[in-house]
Amino acid sequence: MSLQKVNLAEKFALFSDHWNPRVVGELNGQQVKLVKLKGPFDWHHHDHEDELFLVVRGSFRMELRDGVVDLREGEFIVVPRGVEHRPVAEEEVQVLLFEPASTLNTGNVRTERTRDALERL
Amino acid sequence: MSLQKVNLAEKFALFSDHWNPRVVGELNGQQVKLVKLKGPFDWHHHDHEDELFLVVRGSFRMELRDGVVDLREGEFIVVPRGVEHRPVAEEEVQVLLFEPASTLNTGNVRTERTRDALERL
């Protein structure tokens, strides 16, 4: 059997740090990433990539320049390219990301949380 | 507020037919689709599209020419382009699909379950 499935809970159990996405799948030039968020992130946007955030466990809010979207388990949001955003998680939240393989987590800014090379699980 | 979130359970509650994917999100030329599966589908492949199946509720098996992968809630599989596959669900299962907007549900074959134009929810 060449094709392997991915169990999200098993993958999330493999790491505990925040703001450090892991790659768990690739298709059509896009990647599936898992990340744990806690606290406020950095304001940023992506010039060329739309980004999907799906909550797997917990909740967080997506701050936008014109408002806030509260996201709970089983909800997703697509942040289009060019739109400034800042995820903020009061408690740890498990999030699945769908985005182009080229996407840098901090987009147009560099901070101490920028991750250039992502681990594959 | 221009950006809207999508609640998967609310969207799944809007339809009850099987093998008829609805589009609930678009990004980077890809689409997020929701579909309810029940029973065996048709063997097919996609010439140009890799396809991701994520189980939101229930379980099903992905039959491949060289084996079977059993998928439960919180698990996904990527079926690469060119790989023949047939989803089979003993009981109804809710599945999220992530694939290029060009993807036809029955791939290289046409059957009574082929859906050329998908509803957007």
Coordinates of N, CA and C in Angstrom, one line a residue:
Chain A
M1 N 0.8 -1.2 0.0 CA 0.0 0.0 0.0 C 0.9 1.3 0.0
S2 N 0.8 2.0 -1.1 CA 1.6 3.2 -1.2 C 0.9 4.4 -0.5
L3 N -0.4 4.5 -0.5 CA -1.0 5.7 0.1 C -1.2 5.5 1.6
Q4 N -0.8 6.6 2.3 CA -1.0 6.6 3.7 C -2.0 7.6 4.1
K5 N -2.8 7.3 5.1 CA -3.7 8.3 5.6 C -3.0 9.1 6.7
V6 N -3.6 10.3 7.1 CA -3.0 11.1 8.1 C -4.1 11.3 9.2
N7 N -3.8 11.0 10.5 CA -4.7 11.2 11.6 C -4.3 12.5 12.3
L8 N -5.2 13.4 12.3 CA -4.8 14.8 12.8 C -4.4 14.7 14.2
A9 N -5.2 14.0 15.1 CA -4.9 14.0 16.5 C -3.5 13.4 16.8
E10 N -3.2 12.3 16.0 CA -1.8 11.7 16.2 C -0.7 12.7 15.8
K11 N -0.9 13.4 14.7 CA 0.1 14.4 14.3 C 0.2 15.5 15.3
F12 N -0.9 16.0 15.8 CA -0.8 17.1 16.8 C -0.1 16.7 18.1
A13 N -0.2 15.4 18.4 CA 0.4 14.9 19.6 C 2.0 14.8 19.5
L14 N 2.5 15.0 18.3 CA 3.9 14.9 18.1 C 4.7 16.2 18.4
F15 N 4.0 17.3 18.6 CA 4.7 18.6 18.9 C 3.9 19.4 19.9
S16 N 4.6 20.3 20.6 CA 3.9 21.1 21.6 C 4.2 22.6 21.5
D17 N 5.1 23.0 20.6 CA 5.4 24.4 20.5 C 4.3 25.2 19.7
H18 N 4.3 26.5 19.9 CA 3.3 27.3 19.2 C 3.9 28.1 18.0
W19 N 3.0 28.4 17.1 CA 3.4 29.3 15.9 C 4.4 28.6 15.1
N20 N 4.5 27.3 15.1 CA 5.5 26.6 14.3 C 4.8 25.5 13.5
P21 N 4.3 25.8 12.3 CA 3.6 24.9 11.5 C 4.4 23.7 11.0
R22 N 3.7 22.5 11.0 CA 4.3 21.3 10.4 C 3.5 20.9 9.2
V23 N 4.3 20.4 8.2 CA 3.6 20.0 6.9 C 3.2 18.5 7.1
V24 N 1.9 18.3 6.8 CA 1.4 16.9 6.9 C 0.8 16.4 5.6
G25 N 0.8 17.2 4.6 CA 0.3 16.8 3.3 C 0.6 17.8 2.2
E26 N 0.7 17.3 1.0 CA 0.9 18.1 -0.2 C 0.1 17.7 -1.4
L27 N -0.5 18.7 -2.1 CA -1.2 18.4 -3.3 C -1.4 19.6 -4.1
N28 N -1.2 19.4 -5.4 CA -1.5 20.5 -6.4 C -0.7 21.8 -6.0
G29 N 0.5 21.6 -5.5 CA 1.3 22.8 -5.2 C 0.9 23.5 -3.9
Q30 N -0.1 22.9 -3.2 CA -0.5 23.4 -1.9 C 0.0 22.5 -0.8
Q31 N 0.0 23.0 0.4 CA 0.3 22.2 1.6 C -0.7 22.2 2.6
V32 N -0.9 21.1 3.3 CA -1.7 21.0 4.5 C -0.7 21.1 5.7
K33 N -1.0 22.0 6.6 CA -0.1 22.2 7.7 C -0.9 22.2 9.0
L34 N -0.2 21.7 10.1 CA -0.9 21.8 11.4 C -0.1 22.7 12.3
V35 N -0.8 23.5 13.0 CA -0.1 24.5 13.9 C -0.9 24.6 15.2
K36 N -0.2 24.8 16.3 CA -0.8 25.2 17.6 C -0.5 26.7 17.8
L37 N -1.6 27.4 18.1 CA -1.5 28.8 18.4 C -1.8 29.1 19.8
K38 N -1.1 30.0 20.4 CA -1.5 30.5 21.7 C -0.9 31.9 21.9
G39 N -1.8 32.8 22.3 CA -1.4 34.2 22.4 C -1.7 35.0 21.2
P40 N -1.2 36.2 21.1 CA -1.3 37.0 19.9 C -0.2 36.8 18.9
F41 N -0.5 36.8 17.6 CA 0.6 36.6 16.6 C 0.9 38.0 16.1
D42 N 1.7 38.1 15.0 CA 2.1 39.4 14.5 C 1.2 39.8 13.3
W43 N 0.9 41.0 13.2 CA 0.1 41.5 12.0 C 0.9 41.3 10.8
H44 N 0.3 40.7 9.8 CA 1.0 40.5 8.5 C -0.1 40.2 7.4
H45 N 0.4 40.2 6.2 CA -0.4 39.7 5.0 C 0.5 38.9 4.1
H46 N -0.1 38.3 3.2 CA 0.6 37.5 2.2 C 0.3 38.1 0.8
D47 N 1.4 38.5 0.1 CA 1.2 39.2 -1.2 C 0.5 38.3 -2.2
H48 N 0.8 37.0 -2.2 CA 0.4 36.1 -3.3 C -0.3 34.9 -2.9
E49 N -0.6 34.7 -1.7 CA -1.3 33.5 -1.2 C -2.6 33.8 -0.4
D50 N -3.6 33.1 -0.8 CA -4.8 33.0 0.1 C -4.5 31.9 1.1
E51 N -5.1 32.0 2.3 CA -4.8 31.1 3.4 C -6.0 30.7 4.1
L52 N -6.2 29.4 4.3 CA -7.3 28.8 5.0 C -6.9 28.3 6.4
F53 N -7.7 28.7 7.4 CA -7.5 28.3 8.7 C -8.8 27.5 9.2
L54 N -8.6 26.2 9.5 CA -9.7 25.4 10.0 C -9.4 25.0 11.4
V55 N -10.3 25.3 12.3 CA -10.1 24.9 13.8 C -10.4 23.4 14.0
V56 N -9.4 22.7 14.4 CA -9.6 21.3 14.7 C -9.9 21.1 16.2
R57 N -9.3 21.9 17.1 CA -9.7 21.8 18.5 C -9.5 23.2 19.2
G58 N -10.4 23.6 19.9 CA -10.3 24.9 20.6 C -11.0 26.0 19.9
S59 N -10.5 27.2 20.1 CA -11.1 28.4 19.4 C -10.0 29.5 19.4
F60 N -10.2 30.4 18.5 CA -9.3 31.6 18.4 C -10.1 32.7 17.7
R61 N -9.5 33.9 17.7 CA -10.1 34.9 16.9 C -9.1 35.4 15.8
M62 N -9.7 35.7 14.6 CA -8.9 36.3 13.6 C -9.2 37.8 13.6
E63 N -8.2 38.6 13.9 CA -8.3 40.0 13.9 C -8.0 40.5 12.5
L64 N -8.9 41.4 12.0 CA -8.7 42.0 10.7 C -8.7 43.5 10.9
R65 N -8.3 44.3 10.0 CA -8.3 45.7 10.2 C -9.7 46.3 10.3
D66 N -10.7 45.6 9.8 CA -12.0 46.1 9.8 C -13.0 45.3 10.7
G67 N -12.4 44.4 11.6 CA -13.3 43.6 12.4 C -12.6 42.4 12.9
V68 N -13.4 41.6 13.6 CA -12.8 40.3 14.2 C -13.8 39.2 13.9
V69 N -13.2 38.0 13.6 CA -14.0 36.8 13.3 C -13.6 35.8 14.4
D70 N -14.6 35.4 15.2 CA -14.4 34.3 16.2 C -14.6 32.9 15.6
L71 N -13.6 32.1 15.7 CA -13.6 30.8 15.1 C -13.6 29.7 16.1
R72 N -14.5 28.7 16.0 CA -14.6 27.6 16.9 C -14.3 26.3 16.2
E73 N -14.2 25.2 16.9 CA -14.0 23.9 16.3 C -15.0 23.6 15.2
G74 N -14.5 23.2 14.1 CA -15.3 22.9 12.9 C -15.7 24.1 12.1
E75 N -14.9 25.2 12.3 CA -15.2 26.4 11.4 C -13.9 26.7 10.7
F76 N -14.0 27.3 9.5 CA -12.8 27.8 8.9 C -13.1 29.2 8.3
I77 N -11.9 29.8 8.0 CA -12.0 31.1 7.3 C -10.9 31.1 6.3
V78 N -11.2 31.8 5.1 CA -10.2 32.0 4.1 C -9.8 33.5 4.1
V79 N -8.5 33.7 4.4 CA -8.0 35.1 4.3 C -7.4 35.3 3.0
P80 N -8.0 36.2 2.1 CA -7.4 36.3 0.8 C -6.1 37.1 0.8
R81 N -5.3 36.8 -0.2 CA -4.0 37.5 -0.4 C -4.2 39.0 -0.2
G82 N -3.2 39.7 0.4 CA -3.3 41.1 0.6 C -4.0 41.6 1.8
V83 N -4.8 40.7 2.4 CA -5.6 41.2 3.6 C -4.8 41.0 4.9
E84 N -4.6 42.1 5.6 CA -3.8 42.0 6.9 C -4.6 41.3 7.9
H85 N -4.0 40.4 8.7 CA -4.6 39.6 9.7 C -3.7 39.3 10.8
R86 N -4.3 39.0 12.0 CA -3.5 38.6 13.1 C -4.3 37.6 13.9
P87 N -3.9 36.4 14.0 CA -4.6 35.4 14.8 C -4.2 35.6 16.3
V88 N -5.3 35.5 17.1 CA -5.1 35.6 18.6 C -5.8 34.5 19.3
A89 N -5.1 33.7 20.1 CA -5.7 32.6 20.8 C -5.5 32.8 22.3
E90 N -6.7 32.9 23.0 CA -6.6 33.1 24.4 C -6.1 31.8 25.1
E91 N -6.6 30.7 24.6 CA -6.1 29.4 25.0 C -5.5 28.6 23.8
E92 N -4.7 27.6 24.0 CA -4.1 26.9 22.9 C -5.2 26.4 22.0
V93 N -5.0 26.5 20.7 CA -5.9 26.0 19.7 C -5.1 25.2 18.6
Q94 N -5.7 24.2 18.1 CA -5.1 23.4 17.1 C -5.8 23.8 15.8
V95 N -5.0 24.1 14.8 CA -5.5 24.7 13.5 C -4.8 23.9 12.4
L96 N -5.7 23.6 11.4 CA -5.2 23.1 10.1 C -5.2 24.2 9.1
L97 N -4.0 24.3 8.4 CA -3.9 25.3 7.3 C -3.8 24.7 6.0
F98 N -4.5 25.3 5.0 CA -4.4 24.9 3.6 C -3.8 26.2 2.9
E99 N -2.7 26.0 2.2 CA -2.1 27.2 1.5 C -1.1 26.8 0.6
P100 N -0.7 27.7 -0.3 CA 0.4 27.3 -1.3 C 1.7 26.9 -0.5
A101 N 2.5 26.0 -1.1 CA 3.7 25.6 -0.5 C 4.7 26.8 -0.2
S102 N 4.5 27.9 -1.0 CA 5.4 29.0 -0.9 C 5.0 29.9 0.3
T103 N 4.0 29.7 1.0 CA 3.5 30.6 2.1 C 4.4 30.6 3.3
L104 N 4.9 31.8 3.6 CA 5.7 32.0 4.8 C 4.7 32.4 5.9
N105 N 5.0 31.9 7.1 CA 4.0 32.1 8.2 C 3.7 33.5 8.6
T106 N 4.8 34.3 8.5 CA 4.6 35.7 8.9 C 4.5 36.6 7.7
G107 N 4.3 36.1 6.5 CA 3.9 36.8 5.3 C 5.0 37.9 5.0
N108 N 4.6 39.1 5.0 CA 5.4 40.2 4.5 C 6.3 40.8 5.6
V109 N 6.3 40.2 6.8 CA 7.2 40.8 7.9 C 8.1 39.6 8.4
R110 N 9.2 40.0 8.9 CA 10.0 39.0 9.6 C 10.1 39.3 11.1
T111 N 9.8 38.3 11.9 CA 9.8 38.4 13.3 C 10.6 37.2 13.9
E112 N 10.7 37.2 15.2 CA 11.4 36.0 15.8 C 10.6 34.7 15.6
R113 N 9.3 34.9 15.1 CA 8.5 33.7 14.9 C 8.4 33.3 13.5
T114 N 9.2 33.9 12.6 CA 9.2 33.5 11.2 C 9.9 32.2 11.1
R115 N 9.2 31.3 10.3 CA 9.7 29.9 10.1 C 10.0 29.7 8.6
D116 N 11.3 29.6 8.2 CA 11.6 29.5 6.8 C 11.5 28.1 6.3
A117 N 11.9 27.1 7.2 CA 11.9 25.7 6.8 C 11.1 25.0 7.8
L118 N 10.0 24.3 7.2 CA 9.1 23.7 8.1 C 9.4 22.2 8.2
E119 N 9.2 21.6 9.3 CA 9.3 20.2 9.6 C 8.2 19.5 8.9
R120 N 8.4 18.3 8.4 CA 7.4 17.4 7.8 C 7.1 16.3 8.8
L121 N 5.9 16.1 9.1 CA 5.5 15.0 10.0 C 4.9 13.8 9.3
Chain B
M1 N -17.8 44.0 7.9 CA -17.0 42.8 7.9 C -17.1 42.1 6.6
S2 N -16.1 42.1 5.8 CA -16.1 41.4 4.5 C -15.9 39.9 4.6
L3 N -15.0 39.5 5.5 CA -14.7 38.1 5.6 C -15.7 37.3 6.4
Q4 N -16.2 36.2 5.9 CA -17.1 35.4 6.6 C -16.5 34.0 6.9
K5 N -16.8 33.5 8.1 CA -16.3 32.2 8.4 C -17.4 31.2 7.9
V6 N -16.9 29.9 7.8 CA -17.8 28.8 7.4 C -17.9 27.8 8.5
N7 N -19.1 27.4 9.0 CA -19.3 26.4 10.0 C -19.7 25.1 9.3
L8 N -18.8 24.1 9.4 CA -19.0 22.9 8.6 C -20.4 22.2 8.9
A9 N -20.7 22.1 10.2 CA -22.0 21.4 10.6 C -23.2 22.2 10.0
E10 N -23.1 23.5 10.1 CA -24.2 24.3 9.5 C -24.4 24.0 8.0
K11 N -23.3 23.9 7.3 CA -23.3 23.7 5.8 C -23.8 22.3 5.5
F12 N -23.3 21.3 6.3 CA -23.8 19.9 6.0 C -25.3 19.8 6.3
A13 N -25.8 20.6 7.2 CA -27.3 20.5 7.5 C -28.1 21.0 6.4
L14 N -27.5 21.7 5.4 CA -28.3 22.3 4.3 C -28.6 21.3 3.2
F15 N -28.1 20.1 3.2 CA -28.4 19.2 2.1 C -28.3 17.8 2.6
S16 N -29.0 16.9 1.9 CA -29.1 15.5 2.4 C -28.8 14.5 1.3
D17 N -28.6 14.9 0.1 CA -28.3 13.9 -1.0 C -26.9 13.5 -0.9
H18 N -26.6 12.3 -1.6 CA -25.3 11.7 -1.5 C -24.6 12.0 -2.9
W19 N -23.2 12.0 -2.8 CA -22.4 12.1 -4.0 C -22.6 13.3 -4.8
N20 N -23.0 14.4 -4.1 CA -23.2 15.7 -4.8 C -22.5 16.8 -4.0
P21 N -21.3 17.0 -4.4 CA -20.5 18.0 -3.6 C -21.0 19.4 -3.7
R22 N -20.9 20.2 -2.6 CA -21.2 21.6 -2.6 C -19.9 22.3 -2.4
V23 N -19.8 23.5 -3.0 CA -18.6 24.3 -2.8 C -18.8 25.3 -1.7
V24 N -17.9 25.3 -0.7 CA -18.1 26.2 0.5 C -16.9 27.1 0.6
G25 N -15.9 27.0 -0.2 CA -14.7 28.0 -0.1 C -13.9 27.9 -1.3
E26 N -13.2 28.9 -1.6 CA -12.2 29.0 -2.8 C -11.0 29.7 -2.4
L27 N -9.8 29.2 -2.8 CA -8.6 29.9 -2.6 C -7.5 29.3 -3.5
N28 N -6.7 30.2 -4.1 CA -5.6 29.8 -4.9 C -5.9 28.8 -6.0
G29 N -7.1 29.0 -6.6 CA -7.5 28.1 -7.7 C -8.0 26.8 -7.2
Q30 N -8.1 26.6 -5.9 CA -8.6 25.3 -5.3 C -10.0 25.6 -4.7
Q31 N -10.7 24.5 -4.5 CA -12.0 24.7 -3.8 C -12.1 23.8 -2.6
V32 N -12.8 24.2 -1.6 CA -13.2 23.4 -0.5 C -14.7 23.0 -0.8
K33 N -14.9 21.7 -0.8 CA -16.2 21.1 -1.1 C -16.6 20.2 0.1
L34 N -17.9 20.2 0.3 CA -18.5 19.2 1.3 C -19.4 18.3 0.6
V35 N -19.3 17.0 1.0 CA -20.1 16.0 0.3 C -20.5 14.9 1.3
K36 N -21.7 14.4 1.1 CA -22.1 13.2 1.9 C -22.0 12.0 1.0
L37 N -21.4 10.9 1.6 CA -21.2 9.7 0.8 C -22.0 8.6 1.5
K38 N -22.6 7.7 0.7 CA -23.2 6.5 1.2 C -23.2 5.5 0.1
G39 N -22.7 4.3 0.4 CA -22.7 3.2 -0.6 C -21.4 3.3 -1.3
P40 N -21.3 2.5 -2.4 CA -20.1 2.4 -3.2 C -20.2 3.5 -4.4
F41 N -19.0 4.1 -4.6 CA -19.0 5.1 -5.8 C -18.5 4.4 -7.0
D42 N -18.1 5.1 -8.0 CA -17.6 4.5 -9.3 C -16.1 4.6 -9.3
W43 N -15.5 3.6 -9.8 CA -14.0 3.6 -9.9 C -13.7 4.7 -10.9
H44 N -12.7 5.5 -10.6 CA -12.2 6.6 -11.5 C -10.9 7.1 -11.1
H45 N -10.3 7.9 -11.9 CA -9.1 8.7 -11.5 C -9.2 10.1 -12.1
H46 N -8.3 11.0 -11.6 CA -8.3 12.3 -12.2 C -6.9 12.5 -12.9
D47 N -7.0 12.9 -14.1 CA -5.7 13.0 -14.9 C -4.8 14.1 -14.4
H48 N -5.4 15.2 -13.9 CA -4.6 16.4 -13.6 C -4.7 16.9 -12.2
E49 N -5.5 16.2 -11.3 CA -5.8 16.8 -10.0 C -5.5 15.8 -8.9
D50 N -4.8 16.2 -7.9 CA -4.6 15.5 -6.6 C -5.9 15.9 -5.8
E51 N -6.3 15.0 -5.0 CA -7.6 15.2 -4.3 C -7.4 14.8 -2.8
L52 N -7.9 15.7 -1.9 CA -7.8 15.4 -0.5 C -9.2 15.1 0.0
F53 N -9.3 14.0 0.8 CA -10.6 13.7 1.5 C -10.3 13.7 3.0
L54 N -11.1 14.6 3.7 CA -11.0 14.7 5.2 C -12.3 14.3 5.8
V55 N -12.3 13.3 6.7 CA -13.6 12.9 7.3 C -14.0 13.8 8.4
V56 N -15.1 14.4 8.3 CA -15.7 15.3 9.3 C -16.5 14.6 10.3
R57 N -17.3 13.6 9.8 CA -18.2 12.8 10.6 C -18.4 11.5 10.0
G58 N -18.2 10.4 10.8 CA -18.5 9.1 10.3 C -17.2 8.4 9.8
S59 N -17.3 7.4 8.9 CA -16.1 6.7 8.4 C -16.4 6.2 7.0
F60 N -15.4 5.9 6.3 CA -15.5 5.2 5.0 C -14.2 4.6 4.6
R61 N -14.2 3.8 3.5 CA -13.0 3.3 3.1 C -12.7 3.7 1.7
M62 N -11.4 4.0 1.4 CA -11.0 4.3 0.1 C -10.4 3.1 -0.5
E63 N -11.0 2.6 -1.5 CA -10.5 1.4 -2.2 C -9.6 1.9 -3.3
L64 N -8.4 1.2 -3.4 CA -7.4 1.5 -4.4 C -7.1 0.2 -5.1
R65 N -6.5 0.2 -6.2 CA -6.2 -1.0 -6.9 C -5.3 -2.0 -6.2
D66 N -4.5 -1.4 -5.3 CA -3.5 -2.2 -4.6 C -3.8 -2.3 -3.1
G67 N -5.0 -1.9 -2.7 CA -5.3 -2.1 -1.2 C -6.5 -1.2 -0.8
V68 N -6.7 -1.1 0.5 CA -7.8 -0.3 1.0 C -7.3 0.5 2.2
V69 N -7.8 1.8 2.3 CA -7.5 2.6 3.4 C -8.8 3.0 4.1
D70 N -8.9 2.6 5.4 CA -10.0 2.9 6.2 C -9.8 4.3 6.9
L71 N -10.8 5.1 6.7 CA -10.7 6.5 7.2 C -11.8 6.8 8.2
R72 N -11.4 7.4 9.3 CA -12.3 7.8 10.4 C -12.3 9.3 10.6
E73 N -13.2 9.7 11.4 CA -13.3 11.1 11.7 C -11.9 11.7 12.1
G74 N -11.6 12.8 11.5 CA -10.3 13.5 11.9 C -9.1 12.9 11.1
E75 N -9.4 12.1 10.0 CA -8.3 11.5 9.2 C -8.5 12.0 7.8
F76 N -7.4 12.2 7.1 CA -7.5 12.5 5.7 C -6.5 11.7 4.8
I77 N -6.8 11.6 3.5 CA -6.0 10.9 2.6 C -5.9 11.8 1.4
V78 N -4.7 11.9 0.8 CA -4.5 12.5 -0.5 C -4.4 11.5 -1.6
V79 N -5.2 11.5 -2.6 CA -5.2 10.6 -3.7 C -4.5 11.4 -4.8
P80 N -3.3 11.0 -5.2 CA -2.6 11.7 -6.3 C -3.3 11.5 -7.6
R81 N -3.0 12.5 -8.5 CA -3.5 12.4 -9.9 C -3.1 11.1 -10.5
G82 N -4.0 10.5 -11.3 CA -3.7 9.3 -12.0 C -4.0 8.0 -11.2
V83 N -4.2 8.1 -9.9 CA -4.4 6.9 -9.1 C -5.9 6.6 -9.1
E84 N -6.2 5.4 -9.5 CA -7.6 4.9 -9.5 C -8.1 4.7 -8.1
H85 N -9.3 5.2 -7.8 CA -9.9 5.0 -6.5 C -11.4 4.9 -6.5
R86 N -11.9 4.4 -5.4 CA -13.4 4.2 -5.3 C -13.7 4.4 -3.8
P87 N -14.4 5.5 -3.4 CA -14.8 5.6 -2.0 C -16.0 4.7 -1.8
V88 N -16.1 4.0 -0.7 CA -17.2 3.2 -0.3 C -17.6 3.5 1.2
A89 N -18.8 3.9 1.4 CA -19.3 4.2 2.8 C -20.4 3.2 3.2
E90 N -20.2 2.5 4.2 CA -21.2 1.5 4.7 C -22.4 2.3 5.3
E91 N -22.0 3.4 6.0 CA -23.0 4.3 6.6 C -22.7 5.7 6.0
E92 N -23.7 6.6 6.1 CA -23.4 8.0 5.6 C -22.2 8.6 6.3
V93 N -21.4 9.3 5.5 CA -20.2 9.9 6.1 C -20.2 11.3 5.5
Q94 N -19.7 12.3 6.3 CA -19.5 13.7 5.9 C -18.0 13.9 5.6
V95 N -17.8 14.4 4.4 CA -16.4 14.5 3.9 C -16.1 15.9 3.4
L96 N -15.0 16.4 3.8 CA -14.5 17.7 3.2 C -13.5 17.4 2.1
L97 N -13.6 18.0 0.9 CA -12.7 17.8 -0.2 C -11.9 19.1 -0.4
F98 N -10.7 18.9 -0.7 CA -9.8 20.0 -1.1 C -9.2 19.7 -2.4
E99 N -9.5 20.4 -3.5 CA -9.0 20.0 -4.8 C -9.1 21.2 -5.7
P100 N -8.4 21.1 -6.9 CA -8.5 22.2 -7.8 C -10.0 22.4 -8.3
A101 N -10.3 23.7 -8.6 CA -11.7 24.0 -9.0 C -12.1 23.2 -10.3
S102 N -11.1 22.8 -11.0 CA -11.4 22.0 -12.3 C -11.8 20.6 -12.0
T103 N -11.8 20.1 -10.8 CA -12.0 18.7 -10.6 C -13.4 18.2 -10.8
L104 N -13.6 17.2 -11.6 CA -14.9 16.6 -11.8 C -15.0 15.4 -10.9
N105 N -16.2 15.3 -10.2 CA -16.3 14.2 -9.1 C -16.0 12.8 -9.6
T106 N -16.4 12.5 -10.9 CA -16.2 11.2 -11.4 C -15.0 11.1 -12.2
G107 N -14.2 12.1 -12.3 CA -12.9 12.1 -12.9 C -13.0 11.7 -14.4
N108 N -12.3 10.6 -14.8 CA -12.2 10.2 -16.2 C -13.4 9.5 -16.7
V109 N -14.4 9.2 -15.9 CA -15.6 8.5 -16.4 C -16.9 9.4 -16.2
R110 N -17.9 9.0 -17.0 CA -19.1 9.7 -16.8 C -20.2 8.7 -16.4
T111 N -20.9 9.0 -15.3 CA -21.9 8.1 -14.8 C -23.1 8.9 -14.5
E112 N -24.2 8.3 -14.0 CA -25.4 9.1 -13.6 C -25.1 10.0 -12.4
R113 N -23.9 9.8 -11.8 CA -23.6 10.6 -10.6 C -22.6 11.7 -10.9
T114 N -22.2 11.8 -12.2 CA -21.4 12.9 -12.6 C -22.1 14.3 -12.3
R115 N -21.4 15.2 -11.7 CA -21.9 16.5 -11.4 C -21.0 17.6 -12.1
D116 N -21.6 18.2 -13.1 CA -20.8 19.2 -13.9 C -20.8 20.6 -13.2
A117 N -21.9 20.9 -12.7 CA -22.0 22.3 -12.1 C -22.4 22.1 -10.6
L118 N -21.6 22.6 -9.8 CA -21.8 22.4 -8.3 C -22.4 23.6 -7.7
E119 N -23.4 23.3 -6.8 CA -24.0 24.4 -6.0 C -23.0 25.0 -5.0
R120 N -23.1 26.3 -4.8 CA -22.3 26.9 -3.8 C -23.2 27.2 -2.6
L121 N -22.7 26.9 -1.4 CA -23.4 27.1 -0.2 C -22.8 28.3 0.6

